[in-house]
Short mmCIF file of C-alpha atoms in Angstrom, two decimals:
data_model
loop_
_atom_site.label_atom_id
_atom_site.label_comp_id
_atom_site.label_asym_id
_atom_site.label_seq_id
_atom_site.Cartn_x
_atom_site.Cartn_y
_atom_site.Cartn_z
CA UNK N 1 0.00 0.00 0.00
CA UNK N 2 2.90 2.40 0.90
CA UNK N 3 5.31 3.44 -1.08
CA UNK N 4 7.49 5.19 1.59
CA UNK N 5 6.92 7.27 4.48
CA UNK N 6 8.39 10.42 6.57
CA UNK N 7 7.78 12.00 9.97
CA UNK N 8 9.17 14.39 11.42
CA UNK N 9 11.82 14.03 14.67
CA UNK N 10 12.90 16.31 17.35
CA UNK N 11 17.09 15.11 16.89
CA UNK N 12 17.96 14.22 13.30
CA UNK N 13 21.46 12.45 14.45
CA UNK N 14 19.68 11.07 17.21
CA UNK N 15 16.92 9.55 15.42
CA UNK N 16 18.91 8.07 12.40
CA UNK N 17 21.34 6.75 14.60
CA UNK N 18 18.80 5.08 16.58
CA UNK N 19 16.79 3.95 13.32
CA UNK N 20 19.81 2.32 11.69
CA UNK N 21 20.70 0.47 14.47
CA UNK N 22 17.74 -0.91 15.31
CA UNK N 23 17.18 -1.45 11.88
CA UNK N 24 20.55 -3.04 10.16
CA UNK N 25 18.86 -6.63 11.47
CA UNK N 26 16.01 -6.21 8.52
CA UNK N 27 18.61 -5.04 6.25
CA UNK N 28 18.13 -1.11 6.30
CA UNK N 29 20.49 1.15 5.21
CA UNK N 30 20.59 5.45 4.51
CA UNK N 31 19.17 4.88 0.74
CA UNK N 32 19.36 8.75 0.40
CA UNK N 33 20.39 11.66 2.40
CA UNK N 34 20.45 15.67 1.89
CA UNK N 35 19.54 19.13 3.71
CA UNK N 36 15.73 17.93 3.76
CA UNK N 37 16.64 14.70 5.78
CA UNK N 38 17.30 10.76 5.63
CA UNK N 39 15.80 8.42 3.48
CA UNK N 40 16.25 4.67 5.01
CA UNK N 41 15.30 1.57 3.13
CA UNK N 42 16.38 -1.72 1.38
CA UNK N 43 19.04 -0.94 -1.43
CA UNK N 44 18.76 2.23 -2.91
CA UNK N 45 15.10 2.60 -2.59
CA UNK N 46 14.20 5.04 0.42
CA UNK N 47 10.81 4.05 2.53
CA UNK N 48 11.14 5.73 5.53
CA UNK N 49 12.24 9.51 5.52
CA UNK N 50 13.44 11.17 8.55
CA UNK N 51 13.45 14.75 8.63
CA UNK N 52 14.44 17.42 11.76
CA UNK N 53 11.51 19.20 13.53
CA UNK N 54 10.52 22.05 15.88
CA UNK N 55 7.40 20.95 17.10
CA UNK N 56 7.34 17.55 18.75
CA UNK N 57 5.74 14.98 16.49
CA UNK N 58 3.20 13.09 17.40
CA UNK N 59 3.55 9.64 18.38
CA UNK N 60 3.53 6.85 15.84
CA UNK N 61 3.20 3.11 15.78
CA UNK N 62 5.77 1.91 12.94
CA UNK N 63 5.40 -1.92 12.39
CA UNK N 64 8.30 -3.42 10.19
CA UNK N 65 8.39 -6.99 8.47
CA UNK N 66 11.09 -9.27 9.32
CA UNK N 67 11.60 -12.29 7.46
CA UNK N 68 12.21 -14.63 10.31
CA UNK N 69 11.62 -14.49 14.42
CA UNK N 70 15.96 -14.38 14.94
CA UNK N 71 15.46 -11.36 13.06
CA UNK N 72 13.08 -9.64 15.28
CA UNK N 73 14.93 -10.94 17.91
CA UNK N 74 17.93 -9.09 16.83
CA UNK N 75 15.94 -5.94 16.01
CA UNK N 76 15.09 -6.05 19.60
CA UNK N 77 18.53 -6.37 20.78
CA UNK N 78 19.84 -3.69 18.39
CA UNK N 79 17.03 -1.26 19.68
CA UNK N 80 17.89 -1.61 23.39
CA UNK N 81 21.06 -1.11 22.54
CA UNK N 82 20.41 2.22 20.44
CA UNK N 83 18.97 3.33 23.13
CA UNK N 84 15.27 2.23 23.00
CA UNK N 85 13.04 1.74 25.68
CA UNK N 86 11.04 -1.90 26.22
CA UNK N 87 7.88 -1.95 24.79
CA UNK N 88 7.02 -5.50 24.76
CA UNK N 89 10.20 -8.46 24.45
CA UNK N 90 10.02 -10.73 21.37
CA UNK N 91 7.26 -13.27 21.58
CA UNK N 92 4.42 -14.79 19.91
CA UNK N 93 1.32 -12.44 20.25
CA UNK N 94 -1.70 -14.93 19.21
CA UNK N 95 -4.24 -12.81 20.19
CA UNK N 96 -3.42 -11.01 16.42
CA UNK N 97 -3.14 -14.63 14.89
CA UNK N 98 -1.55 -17.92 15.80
CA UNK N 99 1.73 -16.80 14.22
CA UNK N 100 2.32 -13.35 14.96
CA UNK N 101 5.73 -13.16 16.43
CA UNK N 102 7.14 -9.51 17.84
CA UNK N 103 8.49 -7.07 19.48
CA UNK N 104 8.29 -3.91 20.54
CA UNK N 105 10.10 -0.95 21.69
CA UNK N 106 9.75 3.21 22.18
CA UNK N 107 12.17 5.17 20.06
CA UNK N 108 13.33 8.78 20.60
CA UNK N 109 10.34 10.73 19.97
CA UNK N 110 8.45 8.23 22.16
CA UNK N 111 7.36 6.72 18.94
CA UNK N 112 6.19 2.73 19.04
CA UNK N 113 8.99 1.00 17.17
CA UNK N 114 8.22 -2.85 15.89
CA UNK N 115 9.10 -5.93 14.78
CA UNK N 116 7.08 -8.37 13.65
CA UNK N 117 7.26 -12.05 11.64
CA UNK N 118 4.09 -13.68 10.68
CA UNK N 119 5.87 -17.05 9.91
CA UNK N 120 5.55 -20.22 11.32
CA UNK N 121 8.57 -21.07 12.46
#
């Protein structure tokens, strides 16, 4: 459905360092970058854009796949280690569906960062 997204954050550094991070598990990288902000995806192609803001955004809940549950895992250790706050350790959340496997954590801005796998495994 999307074909990328941006939001604005309170700390540019802050936030891409964070969002890399907790990110390089799923395989994102800085796909673009200039004076309007960061553009983080998969290759060259930029989904998520990060750009520096005044006002204090409001908070988000940003869900992204993983291909497998280690990866998740790893997302989650890579987050905590960034910097983010718990939000819910990896585990299966079956109340969603019988597979559901994530995890959770709050980013800089206070935003809901996750991870999710909806494989068997």
């Amino acid at each position: 459905m999307f074909d990328h997204m941006g939001f604005g954050v309170t700390n540019l550094g802050e936030s891409k360092a964070f969002f890399l991070a907790a990110l390089q598990p799923l395989g994102v990288a800085v796909a673009m970058e200039g004076p309007y902000g960061v553009g983080l995806g998969v290759g060259n192609k930029p989904s998520l854009w990060l750009s520096e803001t005044k006002q204090a955004p409001a908070h988000l809940h940003l869900a992204f796949a993983a291909g497998s549950r280690a990866e998740v895992d790893a997302f989650y250790r890579a987050a905590l280690a960034a910097g983010g706050k718990d939000n819910g350790a990896p585990g299966l959340r079956p109340h969603y569906h019988a597979n559901y496997y994530g995890a959770f954590v709050i980013g800089p801005d206070g935003h809901n960062i996750e991870a999710v796998c909806h494989k068997a495994e």
